[in-house]
Coordinates of C-alpha atoms and ligand atoms in Angstrom, one line a residue:
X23 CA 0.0 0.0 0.0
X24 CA 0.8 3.4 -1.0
X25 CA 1.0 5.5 2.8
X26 CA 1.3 8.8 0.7
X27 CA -1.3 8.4 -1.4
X28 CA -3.3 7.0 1.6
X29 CA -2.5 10.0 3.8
X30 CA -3.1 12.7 0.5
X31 CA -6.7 10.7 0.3
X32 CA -7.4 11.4 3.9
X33 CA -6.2 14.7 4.7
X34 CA -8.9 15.9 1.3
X35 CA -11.7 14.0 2.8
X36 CA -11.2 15.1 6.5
X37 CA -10.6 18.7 5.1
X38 CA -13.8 18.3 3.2
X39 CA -15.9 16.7 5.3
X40 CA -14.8 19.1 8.2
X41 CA -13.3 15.9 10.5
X42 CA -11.0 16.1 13.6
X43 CA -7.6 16.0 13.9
X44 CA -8.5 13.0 15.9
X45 CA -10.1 11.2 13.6
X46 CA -7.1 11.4 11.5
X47 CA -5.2 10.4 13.6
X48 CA -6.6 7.2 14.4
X49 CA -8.2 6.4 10.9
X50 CA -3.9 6.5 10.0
X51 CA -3.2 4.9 13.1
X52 CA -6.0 2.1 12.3
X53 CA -4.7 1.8 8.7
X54 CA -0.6 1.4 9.9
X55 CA -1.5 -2.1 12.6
X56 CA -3.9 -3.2 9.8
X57 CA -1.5 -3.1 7.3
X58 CA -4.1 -2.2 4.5
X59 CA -6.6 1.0 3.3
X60 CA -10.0 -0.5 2.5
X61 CA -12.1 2.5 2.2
X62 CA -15.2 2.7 3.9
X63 CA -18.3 3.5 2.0
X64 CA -18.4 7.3 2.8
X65 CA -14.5 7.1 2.1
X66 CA -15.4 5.7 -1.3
X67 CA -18.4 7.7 -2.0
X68 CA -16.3 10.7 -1.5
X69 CA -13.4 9.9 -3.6
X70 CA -16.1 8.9 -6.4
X71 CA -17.2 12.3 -6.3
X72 CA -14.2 13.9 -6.3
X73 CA -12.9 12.2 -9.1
X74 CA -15.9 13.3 -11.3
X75 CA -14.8 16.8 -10.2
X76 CA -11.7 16.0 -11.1
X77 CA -12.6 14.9 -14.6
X78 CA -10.6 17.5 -16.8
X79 CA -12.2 16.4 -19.9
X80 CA -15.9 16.3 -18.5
X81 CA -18.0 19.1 -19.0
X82 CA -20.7 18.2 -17.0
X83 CA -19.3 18.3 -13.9
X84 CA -21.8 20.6 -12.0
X85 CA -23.8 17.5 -10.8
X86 CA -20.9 15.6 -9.3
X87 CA -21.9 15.7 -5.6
X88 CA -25.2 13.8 -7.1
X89 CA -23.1 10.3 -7.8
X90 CA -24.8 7.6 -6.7
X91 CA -22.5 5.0 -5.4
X92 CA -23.6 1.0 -5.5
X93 CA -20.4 -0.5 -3.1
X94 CA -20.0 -4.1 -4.7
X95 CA -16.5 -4.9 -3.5
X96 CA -17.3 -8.2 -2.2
X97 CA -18.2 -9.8 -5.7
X98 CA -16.2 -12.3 -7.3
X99 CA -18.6 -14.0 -9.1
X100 CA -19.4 -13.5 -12.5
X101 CA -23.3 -14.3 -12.4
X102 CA -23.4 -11.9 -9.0
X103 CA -21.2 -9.2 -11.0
X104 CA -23.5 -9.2 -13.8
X105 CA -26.5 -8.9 -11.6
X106 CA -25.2 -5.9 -10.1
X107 CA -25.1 -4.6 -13.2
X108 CA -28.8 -4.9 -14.5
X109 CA -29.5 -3.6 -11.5
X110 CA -27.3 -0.1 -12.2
X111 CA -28.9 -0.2 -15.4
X112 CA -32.5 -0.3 -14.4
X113 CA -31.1 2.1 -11.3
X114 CA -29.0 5.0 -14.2
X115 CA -32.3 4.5 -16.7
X116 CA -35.0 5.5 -14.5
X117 CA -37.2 5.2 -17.1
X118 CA -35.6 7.8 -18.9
X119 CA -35.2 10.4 -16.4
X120 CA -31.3 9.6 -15.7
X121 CA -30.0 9.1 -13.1
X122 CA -26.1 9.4 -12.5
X123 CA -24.3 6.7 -10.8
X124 CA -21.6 4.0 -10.3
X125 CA -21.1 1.0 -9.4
X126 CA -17.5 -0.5 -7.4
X127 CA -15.8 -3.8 -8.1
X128 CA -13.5 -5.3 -6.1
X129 CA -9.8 -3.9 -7.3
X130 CA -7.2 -6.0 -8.5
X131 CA -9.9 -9.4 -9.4
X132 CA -13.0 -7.7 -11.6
X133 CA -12.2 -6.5 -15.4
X134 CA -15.1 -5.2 -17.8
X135 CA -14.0 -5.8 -20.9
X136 CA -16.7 -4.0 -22.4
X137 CA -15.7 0.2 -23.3
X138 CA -19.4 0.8 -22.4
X139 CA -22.4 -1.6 -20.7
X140 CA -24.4 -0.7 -23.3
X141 CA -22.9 0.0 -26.9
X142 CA -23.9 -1.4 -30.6
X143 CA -22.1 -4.1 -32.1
X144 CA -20.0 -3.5 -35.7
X145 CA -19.0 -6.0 -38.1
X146 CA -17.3 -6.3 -41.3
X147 CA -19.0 -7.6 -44.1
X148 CA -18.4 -8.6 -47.9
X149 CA -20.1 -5.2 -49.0
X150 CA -19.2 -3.2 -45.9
X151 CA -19.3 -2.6 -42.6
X152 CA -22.7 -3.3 -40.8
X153 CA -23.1 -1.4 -37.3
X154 CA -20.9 0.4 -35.6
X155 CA -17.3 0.3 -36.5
X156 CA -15.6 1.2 -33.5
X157 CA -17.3 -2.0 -32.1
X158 CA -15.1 -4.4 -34.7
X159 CA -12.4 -5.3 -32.5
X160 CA -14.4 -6.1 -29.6
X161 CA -17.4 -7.5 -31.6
X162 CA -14.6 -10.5 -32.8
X163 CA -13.7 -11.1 -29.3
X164 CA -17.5 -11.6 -28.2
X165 CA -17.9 -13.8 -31.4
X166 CA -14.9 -15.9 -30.5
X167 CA -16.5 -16.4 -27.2
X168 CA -18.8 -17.5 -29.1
X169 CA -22.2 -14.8 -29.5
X170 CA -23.9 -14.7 -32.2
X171 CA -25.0 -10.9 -33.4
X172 CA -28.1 -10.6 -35.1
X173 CA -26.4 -9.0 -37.7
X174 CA -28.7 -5.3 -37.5
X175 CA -27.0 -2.2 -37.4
X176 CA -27.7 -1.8 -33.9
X177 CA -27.2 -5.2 -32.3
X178 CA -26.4 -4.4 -28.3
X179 CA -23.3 -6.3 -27.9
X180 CA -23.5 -8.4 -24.5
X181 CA -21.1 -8.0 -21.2
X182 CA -17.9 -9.6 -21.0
X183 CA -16.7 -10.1 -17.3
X184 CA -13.7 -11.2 -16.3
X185 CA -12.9 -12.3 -12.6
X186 CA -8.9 -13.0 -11.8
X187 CA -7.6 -14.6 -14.5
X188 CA -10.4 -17.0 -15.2
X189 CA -11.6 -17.3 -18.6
X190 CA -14.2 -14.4 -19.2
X191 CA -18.1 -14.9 -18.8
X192 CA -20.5 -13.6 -21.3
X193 CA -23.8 -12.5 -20.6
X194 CA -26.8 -11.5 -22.7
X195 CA -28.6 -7.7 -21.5
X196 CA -32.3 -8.3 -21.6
X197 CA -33.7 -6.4 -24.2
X198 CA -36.7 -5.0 -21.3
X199 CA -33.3 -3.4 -19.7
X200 CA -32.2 -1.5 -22.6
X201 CA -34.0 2.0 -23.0
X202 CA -33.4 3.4 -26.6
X203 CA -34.7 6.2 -28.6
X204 CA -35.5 6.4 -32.3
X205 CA -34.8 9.3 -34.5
X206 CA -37.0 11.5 -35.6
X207 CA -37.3 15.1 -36.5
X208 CA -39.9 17.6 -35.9
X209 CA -40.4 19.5 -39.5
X210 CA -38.7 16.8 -41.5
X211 CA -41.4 14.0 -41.0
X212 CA -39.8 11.4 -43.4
X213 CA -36.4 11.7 -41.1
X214 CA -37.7 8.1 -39.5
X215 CA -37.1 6.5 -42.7
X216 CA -33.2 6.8 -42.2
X217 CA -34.1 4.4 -39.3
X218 CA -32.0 5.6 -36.7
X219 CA -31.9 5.4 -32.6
X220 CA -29.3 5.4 -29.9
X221 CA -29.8 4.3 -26.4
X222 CA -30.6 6.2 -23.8
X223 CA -28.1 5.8 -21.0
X224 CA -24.1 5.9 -21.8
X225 CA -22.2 3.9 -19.1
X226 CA -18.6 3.9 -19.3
X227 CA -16.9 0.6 -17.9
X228 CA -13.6 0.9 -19.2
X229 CA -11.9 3.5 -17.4
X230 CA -10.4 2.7 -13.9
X231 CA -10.8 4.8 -10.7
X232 CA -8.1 5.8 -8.7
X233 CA -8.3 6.8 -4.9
X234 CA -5.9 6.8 -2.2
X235 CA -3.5 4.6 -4.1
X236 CA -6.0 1.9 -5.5
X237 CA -6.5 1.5 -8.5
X238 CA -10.2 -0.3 -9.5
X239 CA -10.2 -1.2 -12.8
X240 CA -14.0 -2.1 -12.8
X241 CA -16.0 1.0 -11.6
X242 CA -18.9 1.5 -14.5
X243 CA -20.4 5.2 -14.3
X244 CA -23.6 6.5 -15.9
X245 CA -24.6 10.0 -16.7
X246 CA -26.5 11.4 -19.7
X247 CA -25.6 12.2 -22.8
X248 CA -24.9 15.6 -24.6
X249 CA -26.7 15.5 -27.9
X250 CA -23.2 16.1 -30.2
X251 CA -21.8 13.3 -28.7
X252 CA -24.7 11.0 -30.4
X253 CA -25.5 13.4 -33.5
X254 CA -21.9 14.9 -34.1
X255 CA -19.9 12.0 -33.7
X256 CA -21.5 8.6 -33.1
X257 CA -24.1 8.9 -36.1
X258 CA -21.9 11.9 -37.7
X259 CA -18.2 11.0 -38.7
X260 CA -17.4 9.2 -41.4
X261 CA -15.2 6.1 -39.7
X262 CA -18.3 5.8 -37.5
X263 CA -22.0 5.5 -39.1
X264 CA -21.2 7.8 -41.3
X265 CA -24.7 9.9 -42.3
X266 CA -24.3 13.4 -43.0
X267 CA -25.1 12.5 -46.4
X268 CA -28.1 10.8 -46.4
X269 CA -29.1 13.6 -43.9
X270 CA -28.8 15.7 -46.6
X271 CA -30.2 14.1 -49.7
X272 CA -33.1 13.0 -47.4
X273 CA -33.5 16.9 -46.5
X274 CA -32.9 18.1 -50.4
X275 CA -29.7 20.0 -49.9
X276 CA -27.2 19.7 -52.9
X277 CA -24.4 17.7 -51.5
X278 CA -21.6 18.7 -54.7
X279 CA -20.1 21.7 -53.2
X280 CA -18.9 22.2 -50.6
X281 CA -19.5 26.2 -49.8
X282 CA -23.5 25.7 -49.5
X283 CA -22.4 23.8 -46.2
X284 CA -24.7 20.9 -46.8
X285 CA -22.8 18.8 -44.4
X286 CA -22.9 21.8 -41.5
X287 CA -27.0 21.8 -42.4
X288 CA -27.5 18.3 -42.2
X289 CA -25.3 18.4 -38.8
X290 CA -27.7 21.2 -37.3
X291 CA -30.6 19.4 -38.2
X292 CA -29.1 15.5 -36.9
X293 CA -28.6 17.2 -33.6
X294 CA -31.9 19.0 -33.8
X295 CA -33.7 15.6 -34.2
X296 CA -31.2 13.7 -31.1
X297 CA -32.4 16.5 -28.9
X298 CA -36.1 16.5 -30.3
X299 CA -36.3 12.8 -30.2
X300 CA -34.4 12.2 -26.7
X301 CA -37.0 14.9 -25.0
X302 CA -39.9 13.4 -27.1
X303 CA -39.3 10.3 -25.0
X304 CA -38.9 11.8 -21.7
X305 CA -35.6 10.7 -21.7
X306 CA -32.5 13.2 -20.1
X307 CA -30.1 14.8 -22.4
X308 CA -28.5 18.1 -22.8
X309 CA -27.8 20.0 -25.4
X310 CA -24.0 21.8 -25.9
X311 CA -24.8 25.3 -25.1
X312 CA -26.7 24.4 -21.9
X313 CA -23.9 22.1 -20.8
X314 CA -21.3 24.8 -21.6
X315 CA -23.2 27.1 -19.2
X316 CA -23.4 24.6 -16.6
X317 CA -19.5 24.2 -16.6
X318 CA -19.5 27.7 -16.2
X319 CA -21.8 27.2 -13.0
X320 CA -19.4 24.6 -11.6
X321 CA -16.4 27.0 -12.5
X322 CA -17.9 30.0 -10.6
X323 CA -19.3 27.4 -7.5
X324 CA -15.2 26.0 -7.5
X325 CA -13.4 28.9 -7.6
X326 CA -16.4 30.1 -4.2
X327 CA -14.9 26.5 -2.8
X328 CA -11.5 28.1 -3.4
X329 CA -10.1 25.3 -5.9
X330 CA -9.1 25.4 -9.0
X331 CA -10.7 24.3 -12.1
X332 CA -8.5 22.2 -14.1
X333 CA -9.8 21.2 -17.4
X334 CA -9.0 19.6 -21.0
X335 CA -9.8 22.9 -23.6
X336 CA -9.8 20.3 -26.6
X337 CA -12.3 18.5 -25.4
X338 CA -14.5 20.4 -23.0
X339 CA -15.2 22.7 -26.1
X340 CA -18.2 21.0 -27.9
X341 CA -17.5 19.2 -31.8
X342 CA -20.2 21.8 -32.7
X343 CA -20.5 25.2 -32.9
X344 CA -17.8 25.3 -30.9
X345 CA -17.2 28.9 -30.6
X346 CA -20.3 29.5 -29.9
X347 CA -20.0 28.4 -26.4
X348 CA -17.3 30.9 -24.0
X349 CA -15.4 27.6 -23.3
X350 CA -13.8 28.4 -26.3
X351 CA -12.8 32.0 -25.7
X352 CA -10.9 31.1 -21.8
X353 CA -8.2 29.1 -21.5
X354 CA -7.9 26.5 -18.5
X355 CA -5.0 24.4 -17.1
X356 CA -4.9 20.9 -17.7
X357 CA -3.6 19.7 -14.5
X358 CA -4.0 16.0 -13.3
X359 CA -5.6 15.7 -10.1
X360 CA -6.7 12.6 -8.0
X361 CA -8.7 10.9 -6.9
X362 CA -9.3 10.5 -10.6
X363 CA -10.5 8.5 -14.0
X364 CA -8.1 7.4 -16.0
X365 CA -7.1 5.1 -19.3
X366 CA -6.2 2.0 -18.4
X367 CA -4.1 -1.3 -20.2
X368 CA -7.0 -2.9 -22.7
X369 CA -8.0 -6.5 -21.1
X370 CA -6.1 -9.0 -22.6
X371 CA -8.3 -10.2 -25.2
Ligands
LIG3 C1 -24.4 13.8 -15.8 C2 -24.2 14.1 -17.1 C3 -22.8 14.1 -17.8 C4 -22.6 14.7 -19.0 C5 -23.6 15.4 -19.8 C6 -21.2 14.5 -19.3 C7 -20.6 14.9 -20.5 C8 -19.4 14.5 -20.9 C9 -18.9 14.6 -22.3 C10 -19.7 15.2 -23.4 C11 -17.7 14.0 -22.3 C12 -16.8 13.9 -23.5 C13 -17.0 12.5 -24.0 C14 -16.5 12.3 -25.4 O1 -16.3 13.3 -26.2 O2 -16.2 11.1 -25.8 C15 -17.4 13.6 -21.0 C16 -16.2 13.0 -20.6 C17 -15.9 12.5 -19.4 N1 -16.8 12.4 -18.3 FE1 -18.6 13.3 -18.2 N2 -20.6 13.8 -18.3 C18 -21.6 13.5 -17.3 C19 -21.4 12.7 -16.2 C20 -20.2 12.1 -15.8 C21 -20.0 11.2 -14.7 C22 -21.2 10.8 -13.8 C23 -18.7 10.9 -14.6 C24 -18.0 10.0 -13.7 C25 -18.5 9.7 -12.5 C26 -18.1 11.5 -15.8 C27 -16.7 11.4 -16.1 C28 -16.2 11.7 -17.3 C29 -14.8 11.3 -17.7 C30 -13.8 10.6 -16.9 C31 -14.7 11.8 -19.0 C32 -13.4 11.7 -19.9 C33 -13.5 10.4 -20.7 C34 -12.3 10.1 -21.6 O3 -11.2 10.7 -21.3 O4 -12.4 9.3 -22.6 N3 -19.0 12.3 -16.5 N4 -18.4 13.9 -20.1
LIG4 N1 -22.2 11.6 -21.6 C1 -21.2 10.8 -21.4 N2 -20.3 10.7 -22.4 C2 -19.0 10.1 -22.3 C3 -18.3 10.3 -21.1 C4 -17.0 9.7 -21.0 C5 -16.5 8.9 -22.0 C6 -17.3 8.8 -23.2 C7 -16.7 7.9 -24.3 N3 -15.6 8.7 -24.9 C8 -14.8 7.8 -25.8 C9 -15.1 8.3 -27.2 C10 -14.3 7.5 -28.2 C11 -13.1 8.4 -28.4 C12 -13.6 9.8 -28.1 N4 -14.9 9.7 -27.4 C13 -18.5 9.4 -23.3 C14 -21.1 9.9 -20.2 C15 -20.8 8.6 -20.1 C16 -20.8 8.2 -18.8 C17 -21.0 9.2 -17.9 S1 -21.3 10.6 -18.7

């Protein structure tokens, strides 16, 4: 065990949470006979938090004392793991009205080898790509483990969990579990025939959290989306679905030049429909010049707190319309604090 890291960990939280010198003293002096930290669930809840706060690259940030933390440090079975999980799906989902949270496995013995719980499954094919692509890689690692896709461009790829070093368990997400919305778009009314949808709730599962000197590489977290994410890059760039252009012919823009900005139409009017659609469902989303003013929220309530903001300008500022939010115009150091998030080795596949 790491005691600086330990001790760092601490002082923040009894700082924060206004504790004695006392308790310090004996929650180090508890930790030293012991010989281990095992943070206790306010401990954890804490550093959760914090790490949200932390997030350099998030810009939705404001909400981060709203985590709700499922501890499920015990688990070492697969079956038990995967339960948890529905249950932080049907928790987050909340029949649309999302609800942030995250669940913690036990560090050091349970790997996700999913990027997200919930995420579409891409496959090559004789006359293209079906799906996602950025799903390929892992798709052929659930097919080798033997799932079968339905072969649709949105086939939800199932949960691959991995306890010690055992071989990894793969489990099916009941379709009654998985909230999605369909496209639509308010003035465009044959927009449905492009046939698109997303799901609702984005839960991240391949990121590790590190507090105090652990590291847990299995600590899924939900929030909402912002719509660019879905209609600016997932449906939007061309090594992903790729359908600015069908956008556009479907909306009767001439899509041979370039200078009558076809493709920054059809990109105003995809987000349009995410946002439209997402609300027309009663199911949470923001859009990018909201969540740019609620970063500016957090950034005033920090700097009240007396801490420093630190942030990531290249990807705080939305992929649309980016100067069009005052993210762009103020710069913002992009210093690494912890407890934190943070890329981690992929599973060994
Ligand atoms: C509640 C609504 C939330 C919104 C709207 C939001 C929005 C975003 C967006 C748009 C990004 C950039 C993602 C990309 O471009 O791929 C991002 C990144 C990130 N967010 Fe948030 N977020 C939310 C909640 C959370 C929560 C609950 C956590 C963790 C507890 C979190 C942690 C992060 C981290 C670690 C990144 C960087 C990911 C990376 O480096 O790949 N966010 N967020
Ligand atoms: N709205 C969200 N978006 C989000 C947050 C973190 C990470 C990601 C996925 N980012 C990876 C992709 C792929 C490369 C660049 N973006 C999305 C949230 C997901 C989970 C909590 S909030």
């Amino acid at each position: 065990m790491d005691l600086i890291e330990i001790e760092q960990f601490l002082i923040q939280y009894k700082e924060e949470m206004d504790l004695s010198d006392e308790w310090y003293r004996e929650r180090i002096g508890e930790i030293k006979d012991i010989g281990t930290f095992k943070p206790t669930f306010d401990e954890l809840t804490f550093g959760t938090r914090v790490a949200w706060r932390n997030s350099n690259r998030c810009i939705g940030r404001l909400f981060w004392k709203s985590l709700h933390v499922f501890d499920e440090r015990e688990l070492e079975d697969e079956e038990e793991i995967f339960k948890a999980l529905l249950r932080h799906i049907e928790y987050a989902t909340n029949n649309g009205k999302i609800k942030p949270a995250i669940t913690v496995f036990k560090p050091g013995v349970v790997r996700i080898w999913n990027e997200q719980i919930i995420r579409y499954a891409g496959y090559e094919t004789d006359n293209g790509v079906l799906g996602d692509p950025s799903s390929i890689t892992f798709t052929k690692v659930c097919q080798a483990l033997g799932w079968l896709g339905e072969g649709t461009h949105f086939d939800v790829l199932p949960i691959v969990i991995q306890v010690n070093n055992r071989t990894p368990v793969m489990f099916e997400i009941p379709k009654e579990y998985v909230l999605e919305v369909p496209i639509t778009h308010p003035q465009f009314e044959k927009f449905h025939e492009l046939q698109l949808k997303w799901y609702a709730v984005p839960i991240i599962s391949n990121l590790k959290l590190s507090l105090g000197g652990i590291e847990f590489q299995a600590a899924p977290f939900n929030g909402w989306y912002m719509g660019t994410e879905i209609g600016a890059r997932n449906l939007a760039d061309v090594d992903r679905y790729n359908i600015l252009p069908k956008v556009a012919e479907l909306i009767g823009l001439n899509t041979t030049s370039n200078s009558n900005l076809w493709k920054d139409r059809a990109l105003v009017e995809l987000n349009l429909a995410v946002l439209h659609s997402y609300k027309e469902k009663g199911v949470s989303i923001v859009d990018h010049h909201t969540a740019a003013q609620q970063f500016k929220v957090f950034d005033q309530l920090e700097k009240e707190s007396n801490r420093e903001v630190t942030g990531d300008w290249k990807w705080l500022i939305p992929p649309m319309s980016p100067a069009a939010t005052h993210i762009f115009h103020q710069p913002i150091p992009n210093i690494i604090k912890k407890p934190n998030y943070f890329y981690q080795k992929a599973p060994n596949y």
